[in-house]
Tab-separated table of C-alpha atoms in Angstrom:
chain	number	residue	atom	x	y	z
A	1	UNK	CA	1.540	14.482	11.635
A	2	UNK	CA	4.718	13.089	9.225
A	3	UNK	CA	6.054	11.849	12.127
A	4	UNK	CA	3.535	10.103	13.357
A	5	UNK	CA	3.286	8.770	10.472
A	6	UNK	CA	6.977	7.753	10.330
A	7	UNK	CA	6.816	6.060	13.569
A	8	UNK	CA	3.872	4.255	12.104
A	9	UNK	CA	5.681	3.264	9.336
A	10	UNK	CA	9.036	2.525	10.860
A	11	UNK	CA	6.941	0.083	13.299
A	12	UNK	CA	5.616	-1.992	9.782
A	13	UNK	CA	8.465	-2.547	8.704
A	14	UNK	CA	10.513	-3.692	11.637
A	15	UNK	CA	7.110	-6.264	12.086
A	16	UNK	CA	8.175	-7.076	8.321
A	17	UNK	CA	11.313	-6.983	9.010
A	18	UNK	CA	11.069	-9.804	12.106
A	19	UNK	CA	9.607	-12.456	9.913
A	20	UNK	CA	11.792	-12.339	7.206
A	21	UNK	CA	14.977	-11.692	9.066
A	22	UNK	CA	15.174	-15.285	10.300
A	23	UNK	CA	14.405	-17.206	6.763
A	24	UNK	CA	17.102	-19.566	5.153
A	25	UNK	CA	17.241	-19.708	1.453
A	26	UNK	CA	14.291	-21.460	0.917
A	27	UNK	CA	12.455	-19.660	3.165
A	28	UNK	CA	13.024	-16.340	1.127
A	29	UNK	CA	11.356	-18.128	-2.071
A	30	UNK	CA	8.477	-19.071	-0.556
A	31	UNK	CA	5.803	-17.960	-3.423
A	32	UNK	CA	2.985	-15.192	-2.099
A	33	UNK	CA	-0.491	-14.862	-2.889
A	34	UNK	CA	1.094	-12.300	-5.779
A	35	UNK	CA	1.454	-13.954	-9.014
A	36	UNK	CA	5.231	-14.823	-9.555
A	37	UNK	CA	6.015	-12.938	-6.645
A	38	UNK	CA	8.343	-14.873	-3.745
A	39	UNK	CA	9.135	-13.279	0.011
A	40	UNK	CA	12.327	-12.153	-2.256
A	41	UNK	CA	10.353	-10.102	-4.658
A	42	UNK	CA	8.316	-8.560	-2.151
A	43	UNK	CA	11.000	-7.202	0.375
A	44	UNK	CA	12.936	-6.408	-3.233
A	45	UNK	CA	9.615	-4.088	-3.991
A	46	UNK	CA	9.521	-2.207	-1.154
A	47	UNK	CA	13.152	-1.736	-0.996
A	48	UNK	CA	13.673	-0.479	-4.757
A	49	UNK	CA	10.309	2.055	-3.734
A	50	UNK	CA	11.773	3.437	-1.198
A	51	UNK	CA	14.829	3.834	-2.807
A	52	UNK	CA	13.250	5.834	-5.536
A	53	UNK	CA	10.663	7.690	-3.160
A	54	UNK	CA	14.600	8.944	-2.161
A	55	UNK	CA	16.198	9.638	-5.398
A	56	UNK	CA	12.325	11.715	-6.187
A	57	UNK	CA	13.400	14.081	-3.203
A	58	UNK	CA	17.017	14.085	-3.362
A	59	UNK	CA	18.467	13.419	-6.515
A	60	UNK	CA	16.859	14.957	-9.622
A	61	UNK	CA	18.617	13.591	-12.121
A	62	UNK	CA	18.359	10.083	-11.503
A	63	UNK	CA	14.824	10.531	-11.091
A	64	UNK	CA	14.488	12.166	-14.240
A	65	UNK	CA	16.159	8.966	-15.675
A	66	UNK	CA	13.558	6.439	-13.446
A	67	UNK	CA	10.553	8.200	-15.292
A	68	UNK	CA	11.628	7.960	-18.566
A	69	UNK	CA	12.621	4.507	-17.876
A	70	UNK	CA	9.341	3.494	-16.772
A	71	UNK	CA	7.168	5.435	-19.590
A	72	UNK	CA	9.067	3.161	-21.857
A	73	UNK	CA	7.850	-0.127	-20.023
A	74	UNK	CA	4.787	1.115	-18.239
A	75	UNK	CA	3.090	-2.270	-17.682
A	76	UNK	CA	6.196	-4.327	-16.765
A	77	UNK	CA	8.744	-1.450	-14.930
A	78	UNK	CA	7.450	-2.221	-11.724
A	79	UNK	CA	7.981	-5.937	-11.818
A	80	UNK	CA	10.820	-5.966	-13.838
A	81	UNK	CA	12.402	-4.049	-10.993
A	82	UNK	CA	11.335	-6.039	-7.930
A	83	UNK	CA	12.847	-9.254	-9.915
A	84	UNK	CA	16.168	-7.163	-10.335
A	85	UNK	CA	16.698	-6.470	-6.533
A	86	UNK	CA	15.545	-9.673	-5.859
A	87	UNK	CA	18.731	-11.225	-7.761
A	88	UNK	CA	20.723	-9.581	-4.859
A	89	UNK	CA	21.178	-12.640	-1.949
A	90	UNK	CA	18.872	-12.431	0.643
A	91	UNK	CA	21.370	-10.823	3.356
A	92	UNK	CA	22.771	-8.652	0.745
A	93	UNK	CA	18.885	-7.656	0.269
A	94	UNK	CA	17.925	-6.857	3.686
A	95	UNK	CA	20.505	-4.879	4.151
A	96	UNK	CA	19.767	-2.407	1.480
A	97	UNK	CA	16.295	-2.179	2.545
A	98	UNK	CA	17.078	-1.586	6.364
A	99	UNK	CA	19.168	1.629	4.637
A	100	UNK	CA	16.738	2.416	2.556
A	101	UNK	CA	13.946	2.713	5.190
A	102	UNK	CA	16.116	4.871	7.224
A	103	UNK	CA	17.069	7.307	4.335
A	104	UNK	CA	13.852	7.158	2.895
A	105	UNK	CA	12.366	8.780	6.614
A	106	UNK	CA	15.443	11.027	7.175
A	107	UNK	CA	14.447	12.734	2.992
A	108	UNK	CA	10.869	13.214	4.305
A	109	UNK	CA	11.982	14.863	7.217
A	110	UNK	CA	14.310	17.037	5.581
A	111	UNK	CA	11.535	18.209	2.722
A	112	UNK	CA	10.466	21.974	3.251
A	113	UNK	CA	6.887	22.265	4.947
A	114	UNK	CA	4.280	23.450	1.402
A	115	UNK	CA	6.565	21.712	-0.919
A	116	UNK	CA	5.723	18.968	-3.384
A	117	UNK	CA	7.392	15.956	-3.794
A	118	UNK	CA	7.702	14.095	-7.930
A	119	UNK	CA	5.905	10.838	-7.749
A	120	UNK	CA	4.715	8.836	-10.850
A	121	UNK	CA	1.456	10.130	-10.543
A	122	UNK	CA	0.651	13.287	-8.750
A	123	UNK	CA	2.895	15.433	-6.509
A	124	UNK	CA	2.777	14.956	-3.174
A	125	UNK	CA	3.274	15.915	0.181
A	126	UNK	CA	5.781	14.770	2.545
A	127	UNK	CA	2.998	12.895	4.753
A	128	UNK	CA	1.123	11.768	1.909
A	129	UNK	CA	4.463	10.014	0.575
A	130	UNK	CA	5.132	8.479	4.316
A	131	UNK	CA	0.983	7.074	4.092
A	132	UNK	CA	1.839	5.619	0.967
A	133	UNK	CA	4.834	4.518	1.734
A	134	UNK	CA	2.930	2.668	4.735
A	135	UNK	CA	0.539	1.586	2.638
A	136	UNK	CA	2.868	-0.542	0.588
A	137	UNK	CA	4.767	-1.696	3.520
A	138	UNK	CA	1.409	-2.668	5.439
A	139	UNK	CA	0.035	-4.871	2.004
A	140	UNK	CA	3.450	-6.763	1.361
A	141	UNK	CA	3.709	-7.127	4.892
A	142	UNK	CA	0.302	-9.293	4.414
A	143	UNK	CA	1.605	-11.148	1.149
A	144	UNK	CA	4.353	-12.024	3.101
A	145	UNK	CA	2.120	-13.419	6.369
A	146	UNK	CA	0.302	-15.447	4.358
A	147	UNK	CA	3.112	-17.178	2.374
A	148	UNK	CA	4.395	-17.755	5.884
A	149	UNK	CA	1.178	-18.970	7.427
A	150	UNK	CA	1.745	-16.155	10.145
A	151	UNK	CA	-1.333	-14.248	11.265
A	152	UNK	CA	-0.221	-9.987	12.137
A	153	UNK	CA	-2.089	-8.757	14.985
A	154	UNK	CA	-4.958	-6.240	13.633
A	155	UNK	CA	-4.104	-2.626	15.174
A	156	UNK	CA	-4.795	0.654	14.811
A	157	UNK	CA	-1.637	1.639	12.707
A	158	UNK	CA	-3.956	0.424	9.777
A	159	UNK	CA	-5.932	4.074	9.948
A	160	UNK	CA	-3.228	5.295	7.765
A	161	UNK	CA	-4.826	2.892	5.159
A	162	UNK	CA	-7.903	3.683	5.737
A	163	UNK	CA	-7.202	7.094	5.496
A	164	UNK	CA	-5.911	6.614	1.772
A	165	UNK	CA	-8.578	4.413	0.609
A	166	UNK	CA	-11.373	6.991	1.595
A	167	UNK	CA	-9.398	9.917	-0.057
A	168	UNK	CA	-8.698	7.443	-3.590
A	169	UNK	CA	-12.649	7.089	-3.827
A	170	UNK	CA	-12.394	9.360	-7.296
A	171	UNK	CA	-9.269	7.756	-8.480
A	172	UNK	CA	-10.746	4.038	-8.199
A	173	UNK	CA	-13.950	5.106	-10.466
A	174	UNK	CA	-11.346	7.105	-12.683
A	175	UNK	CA	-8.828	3.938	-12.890
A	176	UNK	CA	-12.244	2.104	-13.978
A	177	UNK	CA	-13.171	4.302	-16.470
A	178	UNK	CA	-16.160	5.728	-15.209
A	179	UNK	CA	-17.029	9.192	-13.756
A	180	UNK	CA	-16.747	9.465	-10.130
A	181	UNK	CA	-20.122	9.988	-8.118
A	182	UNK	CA	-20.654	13.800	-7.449
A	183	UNK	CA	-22.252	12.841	-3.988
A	184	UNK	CA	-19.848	12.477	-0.817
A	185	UNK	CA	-19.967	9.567	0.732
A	186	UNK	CA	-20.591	8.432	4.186
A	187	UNK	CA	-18.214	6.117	5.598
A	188	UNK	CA	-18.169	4.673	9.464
A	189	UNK	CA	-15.187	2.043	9.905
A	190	UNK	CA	-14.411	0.930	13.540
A	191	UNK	CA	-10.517	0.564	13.986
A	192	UNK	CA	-9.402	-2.640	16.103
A	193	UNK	CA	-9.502	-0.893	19.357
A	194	UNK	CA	-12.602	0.065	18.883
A	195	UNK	CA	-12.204	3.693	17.646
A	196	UNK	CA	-14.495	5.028	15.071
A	197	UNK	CA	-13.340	6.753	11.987
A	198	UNK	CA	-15.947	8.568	10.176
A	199	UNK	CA	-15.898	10.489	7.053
A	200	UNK	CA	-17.979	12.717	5.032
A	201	UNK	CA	-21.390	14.238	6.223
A	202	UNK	CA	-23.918	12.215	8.358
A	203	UNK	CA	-26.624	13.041	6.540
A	204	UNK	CA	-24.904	11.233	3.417
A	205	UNK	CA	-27.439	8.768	1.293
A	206	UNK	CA	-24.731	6.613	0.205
A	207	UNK	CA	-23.175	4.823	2.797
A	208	UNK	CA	-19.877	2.357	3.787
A	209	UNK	CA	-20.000	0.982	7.611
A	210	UNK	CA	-17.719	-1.911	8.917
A	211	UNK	CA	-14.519	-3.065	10.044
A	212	UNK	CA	-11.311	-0.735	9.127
A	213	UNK	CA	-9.021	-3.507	9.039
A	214	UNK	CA	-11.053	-5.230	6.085
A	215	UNK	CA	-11.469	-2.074	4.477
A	216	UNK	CA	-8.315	-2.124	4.837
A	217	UNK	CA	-7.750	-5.150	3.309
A	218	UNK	CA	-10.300	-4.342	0.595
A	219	UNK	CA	-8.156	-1.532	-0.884
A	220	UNK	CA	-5.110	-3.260	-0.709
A	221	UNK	CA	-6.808	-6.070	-2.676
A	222	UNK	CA	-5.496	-8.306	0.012
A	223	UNK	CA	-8.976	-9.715	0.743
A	224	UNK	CA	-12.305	-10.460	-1.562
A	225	UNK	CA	-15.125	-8.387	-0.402
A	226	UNK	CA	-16.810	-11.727	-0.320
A	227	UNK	CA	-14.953	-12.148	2.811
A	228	UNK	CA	-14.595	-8.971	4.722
A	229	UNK	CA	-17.015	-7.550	7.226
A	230	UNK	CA	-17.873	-4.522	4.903
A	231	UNK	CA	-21.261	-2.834	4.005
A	232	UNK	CA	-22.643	-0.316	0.919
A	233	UNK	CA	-26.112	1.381	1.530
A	234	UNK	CA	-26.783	2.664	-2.043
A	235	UNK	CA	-25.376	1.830	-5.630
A	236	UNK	CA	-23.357	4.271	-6.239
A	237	UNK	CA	-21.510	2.904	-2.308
A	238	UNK	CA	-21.705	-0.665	-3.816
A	239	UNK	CA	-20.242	-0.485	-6.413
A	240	UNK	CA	-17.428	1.652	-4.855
A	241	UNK	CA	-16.854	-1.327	-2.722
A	242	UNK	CA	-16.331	-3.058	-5.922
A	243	UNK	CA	-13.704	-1.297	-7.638
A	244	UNK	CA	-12.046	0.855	-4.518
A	245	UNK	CA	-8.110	0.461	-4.717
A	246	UNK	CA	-5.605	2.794	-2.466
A	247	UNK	CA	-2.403	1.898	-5.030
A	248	UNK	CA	-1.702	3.771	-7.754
A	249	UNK	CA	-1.511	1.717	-11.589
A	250	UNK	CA	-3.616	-0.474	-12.988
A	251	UNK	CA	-6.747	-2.597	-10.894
A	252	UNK	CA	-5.089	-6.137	-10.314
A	253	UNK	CA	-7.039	-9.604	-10.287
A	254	UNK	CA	-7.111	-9.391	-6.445
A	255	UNK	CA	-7.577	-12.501	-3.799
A	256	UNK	CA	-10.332	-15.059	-4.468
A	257	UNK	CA	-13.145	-15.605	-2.221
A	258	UNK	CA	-12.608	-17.915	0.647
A	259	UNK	CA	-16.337	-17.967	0.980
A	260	UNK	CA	-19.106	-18.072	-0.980
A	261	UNK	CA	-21.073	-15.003	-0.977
């Protein structure tokens, strides 16, 4: 499974990796849909991530150091260290990211089967790190498409997504506040080749059908649900639908409708 997943991942970032690779100057401060975030920022994200998804598995004491760091500027760490790496020139900046994918895969490989790996919130396993870790690379990889007007094929890689968005249900209610429904959930999302993934018992009252790309989308905050080929059967489902995020840290303000619901 981790390597599947690694392959996965390895093949979203080298899609990444193709658009921004050619970009002058200007082209790597074109602004994204993220608020103050350029193409710079973004690639500078991802790389510092990975870099500390590393030092997590390999180092102790400079992770040790990262967490303290960031309970002292929980709000602003993350962005304060995308627009730090994103100082570096753009070359300079690729680089380290192209060496940062390939150490961050060769650390997951090398992590004991049953062990658990330090994150900033709960531990986690080496393939859960590798779907987050695609998870990230997969949204950016959007912010980054649409500041360059370029449209990525929809394929099946995006079950990893999926995956994590289903299994966050209970976080996205926590991160809201509120008590998670007791109730599983049915949920019925066809993948772009047609496959259907399906989750949680048939029988279910509360349901989620649609497309897995825009569920996708949906908790990646890339889209508005406005937009996105998604339906709830049951309140509880709605308002899931609502709220659902797959990223750890605070709910953002999301993409604006395109449409009018």
């Amino acid at each position: 499974m981790l390597d599947a997943v690694l392959d996965d991942l390895e093949a979203e970032s080298a899609q990444l990796d193709a658009l921004v690779a050619p970009l002058d100057h200007d082209g790597w401060h074109t602004g994204t849909p993220a608020e103050g975030w350029d193409v710079k920022h973004q690639v500078a994200h991802l790389t510092w991530t990975d870099e500390v998804a590393v030092a997590s598995m390999t180092d102790k004491v400079a992770w040790d150091a990262i967490v303290v760091e960031a309970l002292e500027d929980p709000d602003g760490f993350v962005d304060k260290e995308a627009a730090r790496a994103a100082r570096l020139p753009h070359r300079v900046l690729l680089a380290r990211w192209r060496a940062a994918r390939a150490e961050l895969a060769a650390s997951l490989l090398a992590v004991p089967e049953g062990t658990k790996i330090a994150w900033f919130g709960p531990p986690m396993s080496a393939t859960s790190m590798a779907t987050a870790r695609f998870m990230e690379t997969w949204a950016h990889a959007r912010d980054v498409a649409d500041a360059l007007g370029v449209v990525l094929e929809a394929d099946d890689r995006v079950r990893h997504v999926v995956h994590l968005g289903v299994r966050t249900r209970d976080f996205s209610f926590a991160n809201d506040g509120r008590d998670a429904p007791t109730e599983q959930f049915r949920v019925e999302l066809v993948l772009p080749s047609g496959e259907l993934l399906t989750f949680g018992p048939e029988d279910a009252a509360q349901r989620v059908t649609g497309a897995a790309y825009d569920f996708a989308l949906l908790v990646t905050q890339r889209a508005h649900r406005t937009d996105l080929d998604l339906r709830a059967a049951g309140p509880d489902a709605d308002d899931w639908l609502g709220l659902a995020q797959a990223f750890a840290g605070p709910s953002g303000n999301g993409r604006e409708p395109k449409r009018v619901s």
